[in-house]
């Protein structure tokens, strides 16, 4: 289901923010789009582009296009109550050390923004980049692990990472006050229940070796029905409903059992233990989070996450910069979205106002 697109010119677009009357509880959250990856994984549903730091596309994006956008909106950022900044992807950690410094410095008041997020492929996150995140007081780093099975990663055109190397990076960040999440994908191998053995294996490695504070589990969307009708309700055809219920109910059972026996992790949401058929089928593409954080610590991180639907909160005001090709706004279900109409080879940056 696609949202209605409201396309504005630059003055109309800026006028939305300049006329915004901020209430006491409201704030702006900045999203920085990093649309490039070193490889295109077979399972990826997003519109990232393969562009190494040596490419002209990469250089123009980070040295011209993105900085010029930030400069154009600098006064609006200075005059708004900015509560968070989120560097999403693609792969934000594909930025070089120099580019990271350039973009951080281009955001007015960056050092005083209280909550900062950064998405990574852990293989492109070296010690110098981690030190930059630590020095700039980043709150949360998300590592796209997806699988710790070497052959399975290669099968999906993804470069694998060893648990030992991953643990070193996670440990370094956590020792320096940064919360770390590791992402895993479910149903990567065959799309059947046997794949849950792969997931359970990865969960045990993360718990015993890597020890991130949060583990996010995403069902591989190509394996499940992900259709919506005009009302935004997920619907099914043929035997899709039975297939989805079988996959997701068993996924939830495995996650519940893992948390029951885990010495470290507990469910971060109630849906893990819910097997009600109607509720499950209403959102069989939902994500699952296991956490060692307290509920209040996790609530702070979730409150400022502006990365993607359905993690957006209804009251968020997100000003997002960047975008490449056909990349679309992430928050679109029941939220107004506004696009900037610019005559440029790349997609314009977009703004989402709740």
mmCIF file of C-alpha atoms in Angstrom:
data_model
loop_
_atom_site.group_PDB
_atom_site.id
_atom_site.type_symbol
_atom_site.label_atom_id
_atom_site.label_comp_id
_atom_site.label_asym_id
_atom_site.label_seq_id
_atom_site.Cartn_x
_atom_site.Cartn_y
_atom_site.Cartn_z
ATOM 1 C CA UNK A 1 0.000 0.000 0.000
ATOM 2 C CA UNK A 2 1.496 3.365 -1.043
ATOM 3 C CA UNK A 3 0.734 6.716 0.567
ATOM 4 C CA UNK A 4 -0.639 9.682 -1.310
ATOM 5 C CA UNK A 5 2.343 11.743 -2.396
ATOM 6 C CA UNK A 6 2.267 15.439 -1.623
ATOM 7 C CA UNK A 7 5.006 17.046 -3.717
ATOM 8 C CA UNK A 8 6.029 20.611 -2.843
ATOM 9 C CA UNK A 9 8.480 23.134 -4.183
ATOM 10 C CA UNK A 10 11.362 24.318 -2.021
ATOM 11 C CA UNK A 11 9.599 27.353 -0.528
ATOM 12 C CA UNK A 12 6.451 25.389 0.332
ATOM 13 C CA UNK A 13 8.596 22.646 1.786
ATOM 14 C CA UNK A 14 10.561 25.020 4.009
ATOM 15 C CA UNK A 15 7.391 26.844 4.920
ATOM 16 C CA UNK A 16 6.016 23.718 6.604
ATOM 17 C CA UNK A 17 8.869 23.790 9.092
ATOM 18 C CA UNK A 18 9.126 27.564 9.438
ATOM 19 C CA UNK A 19 5.438 27.787 10.337
ATOM 20 C CA UNK A 20 5.566 24.831 12.714
ATOM 21 C CA UNK A 21 4.316 25.783 16.186
ATOM 22 C CA UNK A 22 6.203 23.530 18.544
ATOM 23 C CA UNK A 23 4.357 22.252 21.592
ATOM 24 C CA UNK A 24 6.187 21.472 24.803
ATOM 25 C CA UNK A 25 6.306 17.721 24.193
ATOM 26 C CA UNK A 26 7.216 17.910 20.490
ATOM 27 C CA UNK A 27 10.589 17.693 18.808
ATOM 28 C CA UNK A 28 12.247 17.243 15.439
ATOM 29 C CA UNK A 29 14.132 14.092 14.513
ATOM 30 C CA UNK A 30 16.633 14.198 11.669
ATOM 31 C CA UNK A 31 17.114 11.249 9.346
ATOM 32 C CA UNK A 32 20.253 10.991 7.194
ATOM 33 C CA UNK A 33 19.887 8.570 4.304
ATOM 34 C CA UNK A 34 22.994 6.604 3.329
ATOM 35 C CA UNK A 35 21.819 4.731 0.241
ATOM 36 C CA UNK A 36 24.966 2.820 -0.718
ATOM 37 C CA UNK A 37 26.164 -0.712 -0.020
ATOM 38 C CA UNK A 38 29.333 -2.607 -0.900
ATOM 39 C CA UNK A 39 27.238 -5.496 -2.287
ATOM 40 C CA UNK A 40 23.555 -6.099 -2.960
ATOM 41 C CA UNK A 41 22.300 -8.945 -0.749
ATOM 42 C CA UNK A 42 19.774 -11.244 -2.400
ATOM 43 C CA UNK A 43 17.302 -10.887 0.472
ATOM 44 C CA UNK A 44 17.309 -7.082 0.562
ATOM 45 C CA UNK A 45 13.903 -5.467 -0.039
ATOM 46 C CA UNK A 46 15.253 -1.909 0.057
ATOM 47 C CA UNK A 47 16.444 0.187 -2.863
ATOM 48 C CA UNK A 48 20.094 0.541 -1.996
ATOM 49 C CA UNK A 49 22.780 1.052 -4.645
ATOM 50 C CA UNK A 50 26.206 -0.551 -4.942
ATOM 51 C CA UNK A 51 28.655 2.350 -4.913
ATOM 52 C CA UNK A 52 32.105 2.124 -3.280
ATOM 53 C CA UNK A 53 33.751 5.196 -1.708
ATOM 54 C CA UNK A 54 36.016 5.499 -4.741
ATOM 55 C CA UNK A 55 33.088 5.977 -7.144
ATOM 56 C CA UNK A 56 31.993 9.330 -8.562
ATOM 57 C CA UNK A 57 28.415 8.625 -7.419
ATOM 58 C CA UNK A 58 29.521 8.203 -3.814
ATOM 59 C CA UNK A 59 31.723 11.309 -3.861
ATOM 60 C CA UNK A 60 29.070 13.551 -5.410
ATOM 61 C CA UNK A 61 26.455 12.353 -2.940
ATOM 62 C CA UNK A 62 28.535 12.973 0.187
ATOM 63 C CA UNK A 63 30.652 15.929 -0.919
ATOM 64 C CA UNK A 64 27.984 17.933 -2.740
ATOM 65 C CA UNK A 65 24.404 16.702 -2.644
ATOM 66 C CA UNK A 66 23.947 15.864 1.044
ATOM 67 C CA UNK A 67 25.982 18.785 2.477
ATOM 68 C CA UNK A 68 24.104 21.264 0.277
ATOM 69 C CA UNK A 69 20.778 19.998 1.618
ATOM 70 C CA UNK A 70 21.939 20.334 5.203
ATOM 71 C CA UNK A 71 23.221 23.853 4.529
ATOM 72 C CA UNK A 72 19.913 24.841 2.912
ATOM 73 C CA UNK A 73 17.995 23.815 6.038
ATOM 74 C CA UNK A 74 20.563 24.873 8.630
ATOM 75 C CA UNK A 75 18.466 27.731 10.053
ATOM 76 C CA UNK A 76 15.392 25.525 10.353
ATOM 77 C CA UNK A 77 17.427 22.924 12.252
ATOM 78 C CA UNK A 78 18.900 25.632 14.534
ATOM 79 C CA UNK A 79 15.433 26.997 15.326
ATOM 80 C CA UNK A 80 13.810 23.632 16.024
ATOM 81 C CA UNK A 81 13.934 21.426 19.130
ATOM 82 C CA UNK A 82 16.015 18.553 17.713
ATOM 83 C CA UNK A 83 15.856 15.461 19.913
ATOM 84 C CA UNK A 84 17.511 12.792 17.746
ATOM 85 C CA UNK A 85 19.455 12.082 14.590
ATOM 86 C CA UNK A 86 19.375 8.727 12.802
ATOM 87 C CA UNK A 87 21.917 7.596 10.203
ATOM 88 C CA UNK A 88 20.185 4.883 8.183
ATOM 89 C CA UNK A 89 20.929 2.888 5.089
ATOM 90 C CA UNK A 90 21.886 1.299 2.824
ATOM 91 C CA UNK A 91 25.001 1.196 4.913
ATOM 92 C CA UNK A 92 25.825 4.258 6.995
ATOM 93 C CA UNK A 93 29.166 2.733 8.013
ATOM 94 C CA UNK A 94 30.238 2.752 4.360
ATOM 95 C CA UNK A 95 30.995 6.437 4.925
ATOM 96 C CA UNK A 96 34.719 7.054 5.230
ATOM 97 C CA UNK A 97 36.131 8.615 8.407
ATOM 98 C CA UNK A 98 36.476 11.933 6.562
ATOM 99 C CA UNK A 99 32.894 11.828 5.278
ATOM 100 C CA UNK A 100 31.539 10.996 8.738
ATOM 101 C CA UNK A 101 33.272 14.079 10.184
ATOM 102 C CA UNK A 102 32.053 16.226 7.291
ATOM 103 C CA UNK A 103 28.402 15.238 7.723
ATOM 104 C CA UNK A 104 28.488 15.456 11.529
ATOM 105 C CA UNK A 105 29.920 18.987 11.271
ATOM 106 C CA UNK A 106 27.288 19.971 8.682
ATOM 107 C CA UNK A 107 24.407 19.359 11.116
ATOM 108 C CA UNK A 108 23.850 22.476 13.286
ATOM 109 C CA UNK A 109 24.134 21.742 17.009
ATOM 110 C CA UNK A 110 25.145 18.150 16.336
ATOM 111 C CA UNK A 111 27.125 17.777 19.539
ATOM 112 C CA UNK A 112 24.145 18.775 21.684
ATOM 113 C CA UNK A 113 21.586 16.458 20.038
ATOM 114 C CA UNK A 114 20.786 14.077 22.914
ATOM 115 C CA UNK A 115 20.025 10.846 21.028
ATOM 116 C CA UNK A 116 22.081 9.585 18.074
ATOM 117 C CA UNK A 117 21.639 6.339 16.102
ATOM 118 C CA UNK A 118 23.879 4.725 13.512
ATOM 119 C CA UNK A 119 23.175 1.686 11.279
ATOM 120 C CA UNK A 120 26.136 -0.431 10.208
ATOM 121 C CA UNK A 121 27.444 -3.428 8.427
ATOM 122 C CA UNK A 122 29.934 -4.477 11.122
ATOM 123 C CA UNK A 123 32.567 -5.361 8.511
ATOM 124 C CA UNK A 124 32.809 -1.713 7.422
ATOM 125 C CA UNK A 125 32.929 -0.392 10.993
ATOM 126 C CA UNK A 126 36.606 -0.103 11.927
ATOM 127 C CA UNK A 127 38.169 1.212 15.152
ATOM 128 C CA UNK A 128 38.553 4.774 13.852
ATOM 129 C CA UNK A 129 34.863 4.954 12.898
ATOM 130 C CA UNK A 130 33.851 3.470 16.262
ATOM 131 C CA UNK A 131 35.987 6.085 18.028
ATOM 132 C CA UNK A 132 34.196 8.810 16.053
ATOM 133 C CA UNK A 133 30.830 7.464 17.200
ATOM 134 C CA UNK A 134 32.042 7.245 20.793
ATOM 135 C CA UNK A 135 33.567 10.744 20.759
ATOM 136 C CA UNK A 136 30.328 12.160 19.325
ATOM 137 C CA UNK A 137 28.289 10.427 22.039
ATOM 138 C CA UNK A 138 26.195 8.136 19.862
ATOM 139 C CA UNK A 139 23.494 6.381 21.855
ATOM 140 C CA UNK A 140 22.841 3.325 19.736
ATOM 141 C CA UNK A 141 24.558 1.354 16.983
ATOM 142 C CA UNK A 142 22.670 -1.271 14.983
ATOM 143 C CA UNK A 143 24.738 -3.999 13.321
ATOM 144 C CA UNK A 144 23.278 -5.828 10.340
ATOM 145 C CA UNK A 145 24.480 -9.354 11.031
ATOM 146 C CA UNK A 146 21.548 -11.246 9.409
ATOM 147 C CA UNK A 147 23.253 -14.634 9.793
ATOM 148 C CA UNK A 148 26.403 -16.072 11.358
ATOM 149 C CA UNK A 149 26.352 -19.047 8.986
ATOM 150 C CA UNK A 150 29.169 -18.464 6.516
ATOM 151 C CA UNK A 151 27.712 -20.569 3.684
ATOM 152 C CA UNK A 152 24.253 -19.065 4.103
ATOM 153 C CA UNK A 153 25.652 -15.536 3.844
ATOM 154 C CA UNK A 154 27.596 -16.409 0.705
ATOM 155 C CA UNK A 155 24.443 -17.980 -0.742
ATOM 156 C CA UNK A 156 22.728 -14.602 -0.351
ATOM 157 C CA UNK A 157 25.666 -12.585 -1.763
ATOM 158 C CA UNK A 158 26.576 -11.254 1.678
ATOM 159 C CA UNK A 159 30.086 -11.119 3.109
ATOM 160 C CA UNK A 160 30.080 -13.156 6.352
ATOM 161 C CA UNK A 161 31.555 -12.016 9.655
ATOM 162 C CA UNK A 162 33.085 -14.262 12.293
ATOM 163 C CA UNK A 163 31.505 -14.292 15.761
ATOM 164 C CA UNK A 164 34.888 -13.448 17.311
ATOM 165 C CA UNK A 165 35.349 -10.308 15.194
ATOM 166 C CA UNK A 166 31.734 -9.282 15.776
ATOM 167 C CA UNK A 167 32.169 -9.731 19.533
ATOM 168 C CA UNK A 168 35.262 -7.513 19.504
ATOM 169 C CA UNK A 169 33.408 -4.661 17.811
ATOM 170 C CA UNK A 170 30.275 -4.996 19.961
ATOM 171 C CA UNK A 171 32.326 -5.191 23.148
ATOM 172 C CA UNK A 172 34.393 -2.116 22.298
ATOM 173 C CA UNK A 173 31.327 0.030 21.704
ATOM 174 C CA UNK A 174 29.517 -1.201 24.810
ATOM 175 C CA UNK A 175 32.592 -0.669 26.991
ATOM 176 C CA UNK A 176 32.503 2.959 25.850
ATOM 177 C CA UNK A 177 28.843 3.574 26.659
ATOM 178 C CA UNK A 178 27.173 2.796 23.313
ATOM 179 C CA UNK A 179 24.153 0.482 23.210
ATOM 180 C CA UNK A 180 24.424 -2.149 20.461
ATOM 181 C CA UNK A 181 21.810 -4.125 18.545
ATOM 182 C CA UNK A 182 22.446 -7.068 16.235
ATOM 183 C CA UNK A 183 19.934 -7.861 13.461
ATOM 184 C CA UNK A 184 19.093 -11.428 12.432
ATOM 185 C CA UNK A 185 16.898 -12.697 9.595
ATOM 186 C CA UNK A 186 14.555 -15.663 10.020
ATOM 187 C CA UNK A 187 13.751 -18.152 7.234
ATOM 188 C CA UNK A 188 16.782 -17.345 5.085
ATOM 189 C CA UNK A 189 17.654 -20.844 3.911
ATOM 190 C CA UNK A 190 14.453 -22.491 2.634
ATOM 191 C CA UNK A 191 11.528 -20.486 3.959
ATOM 192 C CA UNK A 192 10.390 -23.450 6.007
ATOM 193 C CA UNK A 193 10.347 -24.393 9.688
ATOM 194 C CA UNK A 194 13.706 -26.163 9.455
ATOM 195 C CA UNK A 195 15.257 -22.683 9.150
ATOM 196 C CA UNK A 196 14.446 -22.010 12.795
ATOM 197 C CA UNK A 197 17.395 -24.247 13.676
ATOM 198 C CA UNK A 198 19.663 -21.713 11.918
ATOM 199 C CA UNK A 199 18.099 -18.880 13.910
ATOM 200 C CA UNK A 200 18.429 -20.719 17.214
ATOM 201 C CA UNK A 201 22.096 -21.404 16.469
ATOM 202 C CA UNK A 202 22.730 -17.706 15.802
ATOM 203 C CA UNK A 203 20.845 -16.646 18.940
ATOM 204 C CA UNK A 204 23.031 -18.897 21.094
ATOM 205 C CA UNK A 205 26.199 -17.484 19.564
ATOM 206 C CA UNK A 206 25.015 -13.934 20.156
ATOM 207 C CA UNK A 207 24.147 -14.748 23.763
ATOM 208 C CA UNK A 208 27.307 -16.689 24.605
ATOM 209 C CA UNK A 209 29.957 -14.935 22.504
ATOM 210 C CA UNK A 210 28.824 -11.548 21.177
ATOM 211 C CA UNK A 211 26.413 -10.345 23.907
ATOM 212 C CA UNK A 212 24.733 -7.297 22.313
ATOM 213 C CA UNK A 213 22.169 -5.538 24.481
ATOM 214 C CA UNK A 214 19.440 -5.974 21.857
ATOM 215 C CA UNK A 215 18.778 -8.636 19.220
ATOM 216 C CA UNK A 216 16.292 -7.799 16.467
ATOM 217 C CA UNK A 217 14.732 -10.673 14.509
ATOM 218 C CA UNK A 218 13.113 -9.937 11.154
ATOM 219 C CA UNK A 219 11.164 -12.576 9.204
ATOM 220 C CA UNK A 220 12.545 -12.623 5.664
ATOM 221 C CA UNK A 221 9.779 -10.804 3.831
ATOM 222 C CA UNK A 222 10.076 -12.800 0.615
ATOM 223 C CA UNK A 223 9.083 -15.927 2.554
ATOM 224 C CA UNK A 224 5.803 -14.542 3.896
ATOM 225 C CA UNK A 225 2.792 -12.713 2.527
ATOM 226 C CA UNK A 226 3.248 -8.959 2.807
ATOM 227 C CA UNK A 227 0.206 -7.616 0.956
ATOM 228 C CA UNK A 228 -2.068 -4.852 2.206
ATOM 229 C CA UNK A 229 -5.496 -3.747 1.079
ATOM 230 C CA UNK A 230 -6.531 -0.092 0.761
ATOM 231 C CA UNK A 231 -7.360 0.115 4.458
ATOM 232 C CA UNK A 232 -3.875 -0.998 5.410
ATOM 233 C CA UNK A 233 -5.012 -4.460 6.511
ATOM 234 C CA UNK A 234 -2.776 -7.391 5.637
ATOM 235 C CA UNK A 235 -4.603 -9.907 3.466
ATOM 236 C CA UNK A 236 -3.896 -13.338 2.049
ATOM 237 C CA UNK A 237 -4.664 -15.436 -1.000
ATOM 238 C CA UNK A 238 -5.023 -19.198 -1.272
ATOM 239 C CA UNK A 239 -3.114 -21.014 1.456
ATOM 240 C CA UNK A 240 -0.942 -17.994 2.349
ATOM 241 C CA UNK A 241 -2.690 -17.465 5.672
ATOM 242 C CA UNK A 242 -2.036 -21.016 6.825
ATOM 243 C CA UNK A 243 1.555 -20.837 5.605
ATOM 244 C CA UNK A 244 2.201 -17.569 7.437
ATOM 245 C CA UNK A 245 0.540 -18.695 10.637
ATOM 246 C CA UNK A 246 2.603 -21.872 10.645
ATOM 247 C CA UNK A 247 5.886 -19.999 10.130
ATOM 248 C CA UNK A 248 5.316 -17.097 12.505
ATOM 249 C CA UNK A 249 3.612 -19.007 15.332
ATOM 250 C CA UNK A 250 6.538 -21.429 15.417
ATOM 251 C CA UNK A 251 9.000 -18.539 15.258
ATOM 252 C CA UNK A 252 7.307 -16.994 18.292
ATOM 253 C CA UNK A 253 7.408 -20.308 20.154
ATOM 254 C CA UNK A 254 11.142 -20.640 19.528
ATOM 255 C CA UNK A 255 11.813 -17.070 20.649
ATOM 256 C CA UNK A 256 9.707 -17.544 23.780
ATOM 257 C CA UNK A 257 11.576 -20.723 24.645
ATOM 258 C CA UNK A 258 14.922 -19.040 24.049
ATOM 259 C CA UNK A 259 13.991 -16.215 26.431
ATOM 260 C CA UNK A 260 12.759 -18.675 29.060
ATOM 261 C CA UNK A 261 16.122 -20.426 29.140
ATOM 262 C CA UNK A 262 18.296 -17.383 28.480
ATOM 263 C CA UNK A 263 20.368 -15.904 31.281
ATOM 264 C CA UNK A 264 20.526 -12.584 29.470
ATOM 265 C CA UNK A 265 17.568 -11.793 27.191
ATOM 266 C CA UNK A 266 13.873 -11.153 27.658
ATOM 267 C CA UNK A 267 11.156 -10.232 25.143
ATOM 268 C CA UNK A 268 10.977 -6.524 24.450
ATOM 269 C CA UNK A 269 7.362 -6.744 23.300
ATOM 270 C CA UNK A 270 4.319 -8.804 24.158
ATOM 271 C CA UNK A 271 3.714 -10.156 20.650
ATOM 272 C CA UNK A 272 6.397 -12.845 20.998
ATOM 273 C CA UNK A 273 4.179 -14.893 23.285
ATOM 274 C CA UNK A 274 0.900 -14.250 21.461
ATOM 275 C CA UNK A 275 -0.284 -17.077 19.216
ATOM 276 C CA UNK A 276 -3.780 -15.740 18.595
ATOM 277 C CA UNK A 277 -4.407 -16.456 14.927
ATOM 278 C CA UNK A 278 -6.296 -13.262 14.118
ATOM 279 C CA UNK A 279 -3.749 -10.997 15.785
ATOM 280 C CA UNK A 280 -0.807 -12.824 14.245
ATOM 281 C CA UNK A 281 -2.195 -12.758 10.722
ATOM 282 C CA UNK A 282 -2.979 -9.053 11.026
ATOM 283 C CA UNK A 283 0.779 -8.434 11.090
ATOM 284 C CA UNK A 284 2.704 -11.557 10.189
ATOM 285 C CA UNK A 285 5.552 -9.391 8.908
ATOM 286 C CA UNK A 286 6.196 -7.929 12.343
ATOM 287 C CA UNK A 287 9.651 -7.680 13.888
ATOM 288 C CA UNK A 288 10.804 -9.139 17.214
ATOM 289 C CA UNK A 289 13.192 -7.725 19.765
ATOM 290 C CA UNK A 290 15.027 -9.485 22.582
ATOM 291 C CA UNK A 291 16.776 -7.292 25.109
ATOM 292 C CA UNK A 292 18.998 -7.291 28.173
ATOM 293 C CA UNK A 293 18.074 -3.652 28.837
ATOM 294 C CA UNK A 294 15.552 -2.524 31.391
ATOM 295 C CA UNK A 295 12.124 -1.558 30.006
ATOM 296 C CA UNK A 296 12.863 2.124 30.654
ATOM 297 C CA UNK A 297 16.212 1.984 28.820
ATOM 298 C CA UNK A 298 14.621 0.278 25.845
ATOM 299 C CA UNK A 299 11.704 2.728 25.842
ATOM 300 C CA UNK A 300 14.126 5.643 25.447
ATOM 301 C CA UNK A 301 15.778 4.021 22.430
ATOM 302 C CA UNK A 302 12.449 3.140 20.804
ATOM 303 C CA UNK A 303 10.952 6.580 21.400
ATOM 304 C CA UNK A 304 13.529 8.257 19.181
ATOM 305 C CA UNK A 305 13.920 5.595 16.518
ATOM 306 C CA UNK A 306 13.006 7.235 13.211
ATOM 307 C CA UNK A 307 14.392 4.535 10.950
ATOM 308 C CA UNK A 308 11.397 2.816 9.386
ATOM 309 C CA UNK A 309 7.758 1.840 9.594
ATOM 310 C CA UNK A 310 6.470 0.439 11.943
ATOM 311 C CA UNK A 311 9.067 1.817 14.370
ATOM 312 C CA UNK A 312 7.954 5.399 13.833
ATOM 313 C CA UNK A 313 5.698 6.746 16.524
ATOM 314 C CA UNK A 314 2.575 8.588 15.449
ATOM 315 C CA UNK A 315 3.727 11.864 17.008
ATOM 316 C CA UNK A 316 7.157 12.003 15.414
ATOM 317 C CA UNK A 317 8.261 14.874 13.176
ATOM 318 C CA UNK A 318 11.055 13.633 10.929
ATOM 319 C CA UNK A 319 13.105 15.796 8.571
ATOM 320 C CA UNK A 320 14.989 13.390 6.330
ATOM 321 C CA UNK A 321 17.910 14.298 4.090
ATOM 322 C CA UNK A 322 19.366 12.407 1.151
ATOM 323 C CA UNK A 323 17.841 9.703 -0.997
ATOM 324 C CA UNK A 324 18.956 8.115 -4.223
ATOM 325 C CA UNK A 325 17.118 6.841 -7.284
ATOM 326 C CA UNK A 326 13.687 5.495 -6.369
ATOM 327 C CA UNK A 327 14.205 5.286 -2.611
ATOM 328 C CA UNK A 328 10.938 6.137 -0.865
ATOM 329 C CA UNK A 329 9.986 7.497 2.559
ATOM 330 C CA UNK A 330 9.962 4.855 5.222
ATOM 331 C CA UNK A 331 7.014 6.132 7.270
ATOM 332 C CA UNK A 332 3.847 5.885 5.271
ATOM 333 C CA UNK A 333 1.095 4.137 7.193
ATOM 334 C CA UNK A 334 -1.352 6.706 8.495
ATOM 335 C CA UNK A 335 1.179 9.554 8.480
ATOM 336 C CA UNK A 336 1.301 12.581 6.219
ATOM 337 C CA UNK A 337 4.342 12.717 3.978
ATOM 338 C CA UNK A 338 5.718 15.590 1.951
ATOM 339 C CA UNK A 339 8.271 15.422 -0.824
ATOM 340 C CA UNK A 340 10.498 18.172 -2.085
ATOM 341 C CA UNK A 341 10.236 18.702 -5.835
ATOM 342 C CA UNK A 342 13.751 19.424 -7.095
ATOM 343 C CA UNK A 343 15.245 19.210 -10.568
ATOM 344 C CA UNK A 344 18.091 16.877 -9.743
ATOM 345 C CA UNK A 345 19.305 13.503 -10.989
ATOM 346 C CA UNK A 346 18.868 12.002 -7.539
ATOM 347 C CA UNK A 347 15.677 11.578 -5.565
ATOM 348 C CA UNK A 348 14.900 14.610 -3.428
ATOM 349 C CA UNK A 349 15.013 14.437 0.307
ATOM 350 C CA UNK A 350 11.680 14.048 1.984
ATOM 351 C CA UNK A 351 9.951 15.179 5.099
ATOM 352 C CA UNK A 352 7.467 13.346 7.259
ATOM 353 C CA UNK A 353 5.202 15.335 9.534
ATOM 354 C CA UNK A 354 2.874 13.482 11.921
#
